[in-house]
Coordinates of C-alpha atoms in Angstrom, one line a residue:
Chain A
M7 CA 1.6 -22.4 38.5
Q8 CA -1.9 -21.9 36.6
A9 CA -2.6 -17.7 37.2
L10 CA 1.5 -17.4 36.0
L11 CA 0.7 -19.4 32.8
L12 CA -2.1 -17.8 32.3
G13 CA -0.6 -14.6 32.4
L14 CA 2.3 -15.3 30.1
A15 CA -0.2 -17.3 27.2
S16 CA -2.1 -14.5 27.1
G17 CA 0.1 -11.8 27.7
V18 CA 0.2 -10.9 24.3
T19 CA -3.3 -10.0 23.9
C20 CA -3.1 -7.7 27.7
L21 CA 0.0 -6.1 25.7
A22 CA -2.6 -5.5 22.7
Y23 CA -4.6 -3.6 25.9
C24 CA -2.1 -1.1 28.1
A25 CA -0.1 0.0 24.6
P26 CA -2.2 1.9 23.3
V27 CA -2.3 3.9 26.9
L28 CA 1.7 3.0 27.6
V29 CA 3.2 3.2 24.1
P30 CA 2.1 7.4 23.9
L31 CA 3.3 8.2 27.8
V32 CA 6.6 6.2 27.3
L33 CA 7.7 8.3 24.3
G34 CA 6.1 11.8 25.8
E35 CA 7.3 11.7 28.9
S36 CA 11.0 9.3 29.3
R37 CA 14.5 10.7 29.0
G38 CA 16.8 7.6 28.9
A39 CA 16.3 4.0 29.9
A40 CA 15.8 4.3 33.8
R41 CA 13.3 7.1 33.3
S42 CA 11.1 4.7 30.6
F43 CA 11.5 1.7 32.8
G44 CA 11.0 3.5 36.2
L45 CA 7.2 4.8 33.8
V46 CA 7.1 1.2 33.0
G47 CA 7.4 0.2 36.6
Q48 CA 4.8 3.1 37.6
F49 CA 2.2 1.8 35.4
L50 CA 2.5 -1.5 36.1
L51 CA 2.0 -0.8 40.3
G52 CA -1.0 0.9 39.2
R53 CA -2.1 -2.3 37.0
L54 CA -1.5 -4.3 40.0
A55 CA -3.4 -2.4 41.6
G56 CA -6.2 -2.6 39.3
Y57 CA -5.7 -5.9 39.3
L58 CA -5.9 -7.3 43.6
L59 CA -8.5 -4.9 43.4
F60 CA -10.6 -7.4 41.0
G61 CA -9.1 -10.3 43.2
F62 CA -10.2 -9.2 45.9
A63 CA -14.1 -8.9 44.2
A64 CA -13.9 -12.1 42.9
W65 CA -13.0 -13.4 46.5
A66 CA -15.7 -11.2 48.2
T67 CA -18.8 -12.3 46.3
G68 CA -19.3 -15.0 43.5
R69 CA -22.4 -12.9 42.6
L70 CA -20.1 -10.5 41.4
V71 CA -19.9 -11.7 37.2
A72 CA -23.8 -11.8 37.4
T73 CA -23.8 -9.0 38.9
A74 CA -21.5 -7.5 36.0
D75 CA -23.5 -8.8 33.5
V76 CA -26.1 -6.2 34.7
H77 CA -24.1 -3.2 35.8
G78 CA -20.9 -3.9 34.4
G79 CA -21.4 -2.2 31.0
L80 CA -22.0 1.4 32.9
A81 CA -18.4 1.1 35.4
F82 CA -16.6 -0.2 32.6
G83 CA -18.1 2.8 30.2
V84 CA -17.2 5.4 33.7
T85 CA -13.5 4.2 33.8
Y86 CA -12.7 4.3 29.8
V87 CA -14.4 7.3 29.9
V88 CA -11.7 8.4 32.6
L89 CA -9.1 6.9 31.0
A90 CA -9.7 9.1 28.2
V91 CA -10.2 12.3 29.6
L92 CA -6.2 12.0 31.8
L93 CA -5.0 10.4 28.3
I94 CA -6.5 14.0 26.3
L95 CA -5.5 16.0 30.0
Y96 CA -2.1 15.1 29.3
G97 CA -1.9 15.1 25.5
V98 CA -2.7 19.3 25.4
L99 CA -1.8 20.4 28.9
R100 CA 1.9 20.4 28.4
P101 CA 2.5 21.1 24.9
R102 CA 1.6 24.9 25.2
R103 CA 2.3 25.1 21.0
V104 CA -0.7 22.7 20.5
C105 CA -3.1 24.1 22.8
A106 CA -1.9 27.0 24.6
G107 CA -3.9 27.5 28.4
G108 CA -5.6 26.0 30.8
G109 CA -5.2 23.2 33.3
E110 CA -2.3 25.0 35.6
R111 CA -3.7 23.4 38.6
T112 CA -3.7 19.9 37.2
R113 CA -0.2 21.0 35.8
R114 CA 0.9 21.6 39.7
F115 CA -0.4 18.5 41.7
L116 CA 1.3 16.1 38.6
A117 CA 4.6 17.9 38.9
R118 CA 4.3 16.9 42.7
W119 CA 3.2 13.4 42.2
P120 CA 4.7 12.5 38.8
A121 CA 3.7 8.8 39.2
A122 CA 0.2 9.5 39.7
L123 CA -1.1 9.3 36.2
P124 CA 1.3 6.3 35.0
A125 CA 0.2 4.8 38.2
G126 CA -3.2 6.3 37.5
L127 CA -3.6 4.7 33.9
G128 CA -1.9 2.0 34.8
F129 CA -4.7 1.4 37.3
L130 CA -7.8 2.7 35.1
T131 CA -6.4 -0.1 32.0
G132 CA -6.1 -2.8 35.0
V133 CA -9.6 -2.6 35.9
N134 CA -10.8 -2.9 32.3
I135 CA -12.1 -5.7 30.9
C136 CA -9.7 -8.2 28.7
P137 CA -10.6 -11.5 27.7
P138 CA -7.5 -12.5 29.4
F139 CA -8.7 -10.6 32.3
L140 CA -11.9 -13.0 32.3
L141 CA -10.2 -16.0 32.4
A142 CA -8.3 -14.8 35.2
F143 CA -11.1 -13.6 37.3
A144 CA -13.1 -16.6 36.5
G145 CA -10.0 -18.5 38.1
A146 CA -9.9 -16.5 41.2
A147 CA -13.4 -16.7 41.4
G148 CA -12.9 -20.4 42.3
S149 CA -10.3 -20.1 45.1
S150 CA -11.8 -20.5 48.5
S151 CA -9.6 -17.8 50.2
V152 CA -9.6 -14.2 49.8
W153 CA -5.2 -14.6 50.0
G154 CA -6.0 -17.7 46.9
S155 CA -7.5 -15.1 44.8
L156 CA -5.2 -12.3 45.2
L157 CA -2.6 -14.2 45.0
F158 CA -4.1 -16.0 41.7
F159 CA -4.4 -12.2 40.5
L160 CA -0.5 -11.1 41.6
L161 CA 0.7 -14.8 39.6
F162 CA -1.5 -13.8 36.3
F163 CA -0.4 -10.1 36.7
V164 CA 3.7 -11.6 36.7
G165 CA 3.2 -13.5 33.8
T166 CA 1.5 -10.4 31.4
S167 CA 3.8 -8.1 32.6
V168 CA 6.6 -10.4 31.1
Y169 CA 5.2 -8.8 27.6
V170 CA 4.8 -5.2 29.0
L171 CA 8.1 -4.4 30.5
P172 CA 9.9 -4.5 26.8
V173 CA 7.5 -1.1 26.1
A174 CA 10.5 0.7 28.1
F175 CA 12.7 0.8 25.0
A176 CA 9.9 3.0 23.0
G177 CA 11.6 5.8 25.3
A178 CA 15.3 4.5 23.0
F179 CA 12.9 6.9 20.7
S180 CA 11.9 9.9 22.8
R181 CA 15.6 11.6 22.9
F182 CA 14.2 12.8 20.4
H183 CA 12.1 15.9 20.6
A184 CA 9.3 14.7 17.6
A185 CA 9.0 11.8 19.5
S186 CA 7.8 13.6 22.2
L187 CA 5.4 14.8 20.6
V188 CA 4.9 12.3 18.7
G189 CA 3.6 10.2 22.1
R190 CA 1.4 13.6 23.4
L191 CA -0.6 13.7 19.9
A192 CA -1.1 10.0 20.1
A193 CA -2.6 9.5 23.3
V194 CA -5.3 12.6 22.1
C195 CA -6.5 10.2 19.8
I196 CA -6.6 7.3 21.0
G197 CA -7.9 9.3 24.4
L198 CA -10.6 10.1 21.6
Y199 CA -10.9 6.5 21.0
Y200 CA -11.7 5.8 24.3
L201 CA -13.8 8.2 25.1
Y202 CA -16.2 6.9 22.3
V203 CA -16.0 3.4 23.8
G204 CA -16.7 4.5 27.5
V205 CA -20.0 7.0 25.8
M206 CA -20.8 4.0 24.1
L207 CA -20.8 1.6 27.1
V208 CA -22.5 4.2 29.0
A209 CA -25.3 4.8 26.9
T210 CA -26.3 1.1 25.7
E211 CA -26.4 0.1 29.3
V212 CA -28.1 3.7 30.4
A213 CA -30.6 2.5 27.2
L214 CA -31.0 -1.0 28.5
Chain B
M16 CA -0.1 26.2 -11.8
N17 CA 1.6 27.7 -9.2
G18 CA 3.0 30.7 -11.0
E19 CA 6.2 29.9 -8.4
T20 CA 6.5 26.8 -10.5
R21 CA 6.8 28.7 -13.4
A22 CA 9.4 30.9 -11.7
R23 CA 12.4 28.7 -11.7
A24 CA 15.3 30.1 -13.6
G25 CA 16.9 26.6 -13.4
S26 CA 20.8 26.9 -13.7
G27 CA 21.6 23.4 -12.5
V28 CA 18.2 21.9 -14.5
P29 CA 19.5 18.3 -16.2
R30 CA 18.2 18.4 -19.2
M31 CA 18.8 15.9 -22.1
G32 CA 18.8 16.3 -25.8
V33 CA 16.0 15.4 -28.1
L34 CA 18.0 12.4 -29.5
K35 CA 19.7 11.3 -26.6
S36 CA 16.0 11.4 -24.9
L37 CA 14.2 9.5 -27.2
L38 CA 16.9 6.8 -26.6
F39 CA 15.9 6.6 -22.9
G40 CA 12.1 7.0 -23.8
L41 CA 12.4 3.8 -26.0
P42 CA 12.4 1.4 -23.8
M43 CA 9.8 3.3 -21.3
M44 CA 7.3 3.3 -24.6
L45 CA 7.5 -0.1 -25.0
L46 CA 7.3 -1.1 -21.3
T47 CA 4.1 1.3 -21.4
A48 CA 2.5 -0.6 -23.5
L49 CA 2.8 -3.5 -22.1
L50 CA 2.2 -2.4 -18.7
I51 CA -1.8 0.2 -20.3
T52 CA -2.7 -2.7 -22.3
G53 CA -1.9 -5.2 -18.7
G54 CA 0.6 -7.3 -21.4
Q55 CA -3.1 -7.9 -23.5
A56 CA -4.0 -8.1 -27.7
V57 CA -4.7 -4.6 -28.6
P58 CA -8.3 -3.9 -28.0
K59 CA -10.9 -4.4 -30.5
D60 CA -13.6 -1.9 -28.8
P61 CA -12.8 1.0 -31.4
L62 CA -13.3 3.3 -27.8
L63 CA -10.9 0.9 -25.6
L64 CA -8.5 0.9 -28.9
V65 CA -8.5 5.1 -28.6
S66 CA -8.8 5.6 -24.7
V67 CA -5.1 3.0 -24.6
A68 CA -3.8 4.8 -27.3
L69 CA -4.4 8.4 -25.5
T70 CA -3.1 6.9 -22.6
W71 CA 0.0 5.5 -24.0
V72 CA 1.0 8.8 -26.1
F73 CA 0.2 11.2 -22.4
F74 CA 2.4 8.7 -21.3
N75 CA 5.0 8.8 -22.8
V76 CA 4.6 12.9 -24.1
S77 CA 4.9 13.4 -20.5
F78 CA 7.8 11.5 -20.0
F79 CA 9.7 12.8 -22.8
R80 CA 9.2 16.0 -21.8
M81 CA 10.7 15.6 -18.4
L82 CA 13.9 14.5 -20.2
T83 CA 14.1 17.1 -22.1
T84 CA 12.8 20.1 -20.1
G85 CA 14.1 19.2 -16.8
R86 CA 11.7 19.9 -14.9
T87 CA 10.0 17.1 -13.2
F88 CA 7.2 18.1 -10.8
A89 CA 4.7 20.2 -13.2
L90 CA 4.6 17.0 -15.6
R91 CA 4.0 14.3 -12.8
S92 CA 1.3 16.3 -10.8
T93 CA -1.2 16.0 -14.0
L94 CA -0.4 12.8 -14.6
F95 CA -0.6 12.0 -10.7
I96 CA -4.1 13.8 -11.0
A97 CA -5.3 12.4 -13.9
M98 CA -4.5 8.4 -11.9
A99 CA -6.5 10.0 -9.1
V100 CA -9.1 11.1 -11.1
G101 CA -9.2 7.6 -12.9
F102 CA -9.5 5.8 -10.4
V103 CA -12.3 7.4 -8.5
I104 CA -14.2 6.6 -12.0
T105 CA -13.0 3.6 -13.3
F106 CA -13.4 1.9 -9.6
T107 CA -16.9 3.2 -8.7
T108 CA -17.7 2.3 -12.2
A109 CA -16.5 -1.0 -11.5
L110 CA -17.7 -1.3 -8.6
V111 CA -21.6 0.1 -10.3
S112 CA -21.1 -2.8 -12.3
A113 CA -20.4 -5.7 -10.0
R114 CA -22.8 -5.1 -7.1
G115 CA -25.2 -2.4 -8.5
S116 CA -23.8 0.2 -5.9
L117 CA -21.2 1.6 -3.9
A118 CA -22.4 0.8 -0.4
L119 CA -20.9 -2.0 1.0
S120 CA -23.5 -4.2 2.7
G121 CA -22.9 -6.7 5.8
A122 CA -22.9 -9.8 3.3
D123 CA -19.8 -8.2 0.8
V124 CA -18.2 -7.9 3.7
I125 CA -18.8 -11.2 5.6
Q126 CA -17.8 -12.7 2.2
G127 CA -14.2 -10.9 2.2
K128 CA -15.3 -8.7 -1.0
T129 CA -13.6 -5.8 0.4
P130 CA -10.9 -4.8 -1.6
F131 CA -7.7 -3.9 0.2
C132 CA -5.5 -1.0 -0.5
H133 CA -2.4 0.1 0.4
L134 CA -3.6 2.4 3.2
V135 CA -4.7 -0.6 5.6
I136 CA -1.5 -1.5 5.5
P137 CA 0.6 -0.2 8.8
A138 CA -2.7 -1.4 10.7
V139 CA -3.2 -4.6 9.8
I140 CA 1.0 -5.6 10.9
L141 CA 0.8 -5.7 14.5
P142 CA -2.5 -7.6 15.1
G143 CA -1.2 -10.1 12.0
I144 CA 1.7 -10.6 14.5
I145 CA -0.4 -11.0 17.3
T146 CA -2.8 -13.1 16.1
R147 CA -1.8 -14.7 12.9
T148 CA -5.1 -13.6 11.2
I149 CA -5.2 -10.4 8.5
V150 CA -7.8 -8.3 10.2
F151 CA -8.9 -7.0 7.0
P152 CA -13.1 -8.1 5.4
G153 CA -10.9 -9.1 2.2
S154 CA -9.6 -11.9 0.0
L155 CA -6.3 -13.0 0.6
V156 CA -5.5 -14.1 -3.0
G157 CA -6.9 -14.6 -6.4
T158 CA -9.7 -11.9 -6.3
F159 CA -9.4 -8.3 -7.1
A160 CA -7.3 -5.9 -5.3
S161 CA -6.2 -9.1 -3.0
I162 CA -4.5 -8.3 -0.4
G163 CA -1.7 -10.5 -0.8
S164 CA -1.4 -8.8 -4.6
M165 CA -1.1 -5.2 -3.2
F166 CA 1.6 -6.2 -0.4
V167 CA 3.4 -7.7 -2.7
I168 CA 3.2 -4.8 -5.2
W169 CA 3.8 -2.2 -1.8
I170 CA 7.2 -4.5 -0.9
G171 CA 8.6 -3.9 -4.3
A172 CA 7.6 -0.1 -4.5
T173 CA 9.0 0.8 -1.6
L174 CA 12.2 -1.0 -1.5
A175 CA 12.6 0.5 -5.3
L176 CA 11.3 4.2 -3.9
G177 CA 10.0 4.3 -0.3
K178 CA 7.9 7.2 0.2
A179 CA 8.3 8.4 -3.4
W180 CA 5.6 6.2 -3.5
C181 CA 3.1 9.0 -2.0
S182 CA 4.1 11.4 -5.3
W183 CA 4.3 8.5 -8.0
I184 CA 2.0 5.6 -7.1
C185 CA -0.6 6.6 -4.8
F186 CA -4.1 6.8 -6.3
F187 CA -5.3 8.4 -3.6
G188 CA -2.7 11.3 -3.4
G189 CA -3.3 13.4 -6.7
L190 CA -6.8 14.3 -5.4
D191 CA -5.2 16.9 -3.0
E192 CA -2.3 18.0 -5.0
G193 CA -5.3 18.3 -7.3
F194 CA -7.4 20.8 -5.2
S195 CA -3.9 21.9 -3.6
R196 CA -2.5 23.5 -7.2
I197 CA -5.9 25.0 -8.0
G198 CA -5.8 29.0 -6.8
R199 CA -2.7 31.0 -7.9
K200 CA -2.5 31.8 -3.6
P201 CA -2.1 30.7 -0.8
R202 CA -4.6 31.4 2.4
I203 CA -3.0 29.4 4.5
R204 CA 0.5 30.5 4.9
S205 CA 2.7 28.8 7.8
I206 CA 1.7 26.6 10.1
S207 CA 2.7 25.2 13.4
R208 CA 5.9 22.3 12.6
A209 CA 4.1 20.4 15.5
W210 CA 1.0 20.1 13.2
T211 CA 3.0 18.2 10.4
Y212 CA 3.7 15.4 13.5
L213 CA 0.1 14.4 13.8
P214 CA 0.2 12.0 10.8
F215 CA 3.3 9.9 13.0
A216 CA 0.6 10.4 16.4
V217 CA -2.4 8.6 14.0
L218 CA 0.0 5.9 12.7
V219 CA 0.5 5.1 16.5
A220 CA -3.1 5.1 17.6
V221 CA -4.2 3.4 14.4
V222 CA -1.8 0.9 15.2
L223 CA -2.4 -0.1 18.6
I224 CA -6.4 0.5 18.4
S225 CA -6.4 -1.8 15.5
A226 CA -4.2 -4.3 17.5
V227 CA -6.6 -3.2 20.3
S228 CA -10.2 -3.5 18.3
L229 CA -8.8 -6.0 15.8
S230 CA -9.7 -4.7 13.6
P231 CA -8.9 -2.3 10.9
F232 CA -9.3 1.2 12.4
Y233 CA -8.6 3.6 9.7
C234 CA -11.3 1.9 7.2
E235 CA -13.8 2.1 10.0
W236 CA -13.1 5.6 11.4
L237 CA -10.8 7.9 9.7
C238 CA -10.6 7.5 5.9
P239 CA -11.5 10.3 3.9
F240 CA -11.5 7.9 0.6
K241 CA -14.2 6.3 1.7
S242 CA -16.4 9.2 0.2
V243 CA -15.2 8.8 -3.1
T244 CA -14.8 4.8 -3.3
E245 CA -16.6 2.5 -1.7
F246 CA -18.8 3.3 2.2
P247 CA -20.8 0.7 4.5
A248 CA -24.2 1.0 3.6
V249 CA -26.0 3.5 6.0
T250 CA -27.8 0.5 8.1
S251 CA -27.4 2.3 11.5
S252 CA -26.9 5.8 13.4
L253 CA -23.6 4.0 13.7
V254 CA -22.6 3.6 10.2
L255 CA -24.3 7.1 9.6
V256 CA -21.5 8.7 12.5
Q257 CA -18.6 6.9 10.4
T258 CA -19.7 8.2 7.3
V259 CA -20.1 12.0 8.4
I260 CA -16.3 11.3 9.2
F261 CA -15.6 10.4 6.2
V262 CA -17.5 13.2 4.2
A263 CA -15.7 15.6 7.3
L264 CA -12.7 14.8 6.8
F265 CA -12.3 14.4 2.3
L266 CA -14.0 17.9 2.6
A267 CA -11.4 19.0 4.9
L268 CA -7.8 17.2 4.6
V269 CA -8.8 16.9 0.4
V270 CA -10.8 19.6 -0.8
V271 CA -10.8 23.0 1.4
L272 CA -7.2 22.9 3.2
P273 CA -5.5 22.1 0.3
L274 CA -6.9 24.8 -1.7
L275 CA -6.4 26.9 1.6
M276 CA -2.8 26.3 1.6
K277 CA -2.2 25.0 -1.8
R278 CA -0.6 21.8 -0.4
R279 CA -1.3 18.0 0.4
A280 CA -2.8 18.6 3.5
Q281 CA -3.9 14.7 3.7
C282 CA -0.9 13.4 3.1
G283 CA 1.5 16.1 4.8
L284 CA -0.8 16.2 8.2
F285 CA -3.2 13.5 8.4
C286 CA -2.3 10.4 6.5
P287 CA -0.7 7.2 8.5
F288 CA 0.8 5.1 5.7
G289 CA 2.6 8.5 4.7
A290 CA 3.8 8.6 8.2
F291 CA 5.1 4.8 7.9
Q292 CA 6.3 4.7 4.1
S293 CA 8.7 7.4 5.5
F294 CA 10.8 5.1 7.5
A295 CA 11.2 3.4 4.0
N296 CA 13.3 6.1 3.4
G297 CA 16.3 5.3 4.4
I298 CA 16.8 2.0 3.4
T299 CA 16.2 3.6 -0.8
A300 CA 19.2 4.1 -3.1
F301 CA 17.7 7.3 -3.8
D302 CA 17.2 11.2 -2.1
I303 CA 17.2 14.6 -2.9
R304 CA 20.3 16.7 -1.7
I305 CA 20.4 20.0 -1.3
D306 CA 23.9 22.1 -2.3
P307 CA 24.6 24.1 0.5
G308 CA 27.1 26.0 -1.5
A309 CA 24.8 26.6 -4.1
C310 CA 21.6 27.5 -1.9
T311 CA 20.8 30.9 -1.5
E312 CA 18.7 30.3 1.6
C313 CA 15.4 32.3 -0.5
G314 CA 13.0 29.7 1.5
L315 CA 11.2 29.5 -1.4
C316 CA 11.5 24.9 -1.7
V317 CA 11.0 25.0 2.2
R318 CA 7.6 27.4 1.4
T319 CA 6.0 25.3 -1.2
C320 CA 6.7 21.8 -0.4
P321 CA 3.6 20.5 -0.7
T322 CA 4.2 18.0 2.1
F323 CA 6.2 19.7 4.6
S324 CA 9.5 18.2 4.2
L325 CA 11.2 20.9 3.9
T326 CA 12.6 23.3 7.0
E327 CA 15.8 25.9 6.5
E328 CA 17.7 23.3 9.5
S329 CA 17.4 21.2 6.8
V330 CA 18.6 23.0 4.0
K331 CA 21.2 24.4 5.5
A332 CA 22.0 20.1 6.3
G333 CA 21.8 19.7 3.0
K334 CA 18.6 17.2 2.8
T335 CA 14.9 17.1 3.3
L336 CA 13.3 15.9 6.0
I337 CA 12.5 11.5 6.4
T338 CA 8.6 12.9 4.7
C339 CA 10.3 13.4 1.7
T340 CA 8.0 12.2 -1.1
R341 CA 10.6 12.8 -4.0
C342 CA 7.8 14.4 -5.7
G343 CA 10.4 17.2 -7.7
K344 CA 8.6 20.3 -6.5
C345 CA 11.8 21.7 -4.5
I346 CA 14.2 20.8 -7.5
D347 CA 11.7 22.8 -9.6
V348 CA 11.7 25.9 -7.9
C349 CA 14.9 26.6 -6.8
P350 CA 15.8 29.6 -8.6
A351 CA 19.6 28.5 -8.5
G352 CA 19.5 24.8 -8.9
A353 CA 21.1 24.1 -5.6
A354 CA 18.3 20.5 -5.0
S355 CA 19.3 17.6 -7.2
Y356 CA 18.0 14.1 -7.1
H357 CA 20.6 12.0 -5.5
V358 CA 22.1 9.1 -5.4
K359 CA 23.2 7.4 -1.9
G360 CA 26.9 7.2 -2.0
T361 CA 27.7 9.0 -4.7
G362 CA 29.8 12.1 -4.0
P363 CA 29.0 15.7 -5.3
G364 CA 30.8 15.8 -8.3
A365 CA 28.5 13.0 -9.5
S366 CA 26.2 13.4 -12.6
R367 CA 22.8 15.0 -11.7
T368 CA 21.3 14.1 -15.2
A369 CA 22.5 10.2 -14.4
A370 CA 21.0 10.3 -10.7
R371 CA 17.8 12.1 -12.3
V372 CA 16.9 9.6 -15.1
L373 CA 18.3 6.5 -12.5
F374 CA 15.1 7.6 -10.2
L375 CA 13.2 8.8 -12.4
M376 CA 12.8 5.0 -14.8
P377 CA 11.2 2.8 -12.0
A378 CA 9.6 6.3 -10.8
F379 CA 7.9 6.7 -13.8
L380 CA 7.1 3.0 -14.5
F381 CA 5.5 2.3 -11.5
L382 CA 3.7 5.7 -12.2
S383 CA 2.7 3.2 -15.3
A384 CA 1.9 0.7 -13.7
F385 CA -0.9 1.9 -11.4
G386 CA -1.7 4.9 -13.7
G387 CA -2.0 3.2 -16.8
G388 CA -4.6 1.1 -16.9
M389 CA -7.0 3.4 -14.6
I390 CA -6.6 6.0 -16.9
S391 CA -7.2 4.1 -20.1
T392 CA -10.1 2.5 -18.1
A393 CA -11.9 5.7 -16.8
L394 CA -11.0 7.6 -20.5
W395 CA -12.7 4.5 -22.3
R396 CA -16.2 5.0 -19.4
L397 CA -16.0 8.6 -20.2
L398 CA -16.1 8.1 -24.3
K399 CA -18.8 5.5 -24.4
L400 CA -20.4 8.0 -21.9
A401 CA -20.5 10.5 -24.5
T402 CA -20.9 8.2 -27.3
T403 CA -24.0 5.9 -25.9
G404 CA -24.9 8.1 -23.1
S405 CA -24.0 5.2 -20.3
M406 CA -21.0 4.7 -19.0
F407 CA -21.6 1.2 -18.5

């Protein structure tokens, strides 16, 4: 119950962290309400996987938090870089009018596994630390069993997802070609920002 | 001036007689006097008096000529460019007077001394809703360029004019408009339509990243106008990178691209505030209509629209895109007189002159309210420089 309330209380902040990744995706990809909610669902499943991974990690070692102080920057920096690269690739690979050429293999992969991109982005946002996530981590670390820790993160995920689901309604705009293009261009802009954040985190960690 | 603007044949230009123009100009003369002096008594400083008088004459002659000639773009553009140049001179000299430097120190930020400008508005709304905090290091009320006063002005002007803000009120837009009017022929004649969606993408990115970082992301990283107003003091490599970005964006978007395209590159291809303001066009009473029956499909308006707000399809549909800033260029260049200002809800038989005057009155008043003080103060500073050797 504590985890669910924590998720509900801090979900708006979670939305702020997830929206930069999810909104461009929904604008750029979705065609109709079912597809929009499908995309958000795939994103949330990826995010859930990230959360459960952390739930397991929180239980597996009580020292993880302390370890994260030393190596966390590097790990999260690399995660941000991967997230950024995915967003930028998503933005530039499809609209050939904006940037022609390249990435045929990636295009084929995405055509074969369409859920990979939203789920992958969801996973990468799920394993990034935002302030409510730290609270959840602290709560789960206090759990005595692995199932308790996983349940804590699962309920925390349910609480925060309440705020993420309405993003699907942004898909209503994607029937316009312009909104789809805007979503892809925004993915590139946001990707560049995350690339900067990731590189700075890695550089800071390497310099220490 | 662009040759295409002068080449206007103007069969449908809503010109006005001298007497009628004087009659409409009279309230404008009184109101501009009030706005330019800021409601204060006649200045005792002779240099300031001359500056205020010259500015008043400049505004009122421009308005009178707008009515008698039926031209909008060239006269508005001259005032608009003068306002931007005046703003830069006024703002920078005021900062040097007050702080001794254009550079913004950490102490200034902590004390909330950062002036607030309209370009930040879209970036502070979402974080404001989430956190109930304005994520900007300025003062809410009571100081120069406070957050509260800018919001009040913005809401009023947006309700009245929508995106016309970008061609009549924005004190930055005149800079790239100025560079876009240098030279006769564009070197870059066409670009992919996809790039005209970039301001909306920048808007989405700026709003969402500002919500994540709880900071005015556009101000900190992307504002080209930091180059000519205030900028953070370069005290670290991070600030140096930010400064390089500001200067590079200014040179590319405000100087080089407008010179090459003869269009407003910053306003039409990048500005997130402009994109945000586009949505307000739907709630205003005015728009621009193109009479498909009169249109000869010469494409001149599409090729010369400063903010890329016309396409062949939109012209055929008889309207502009939502990004239209009501600058008046399409109306002035149309050889068939097919484009005109229009009051929403009025039919094809409605008076073009009435619609134009109804639009010009509030638009010109806002231009005077913003530009009057900026131009007169800048003139005063320049006159002081010429007569005493110092602007201060």
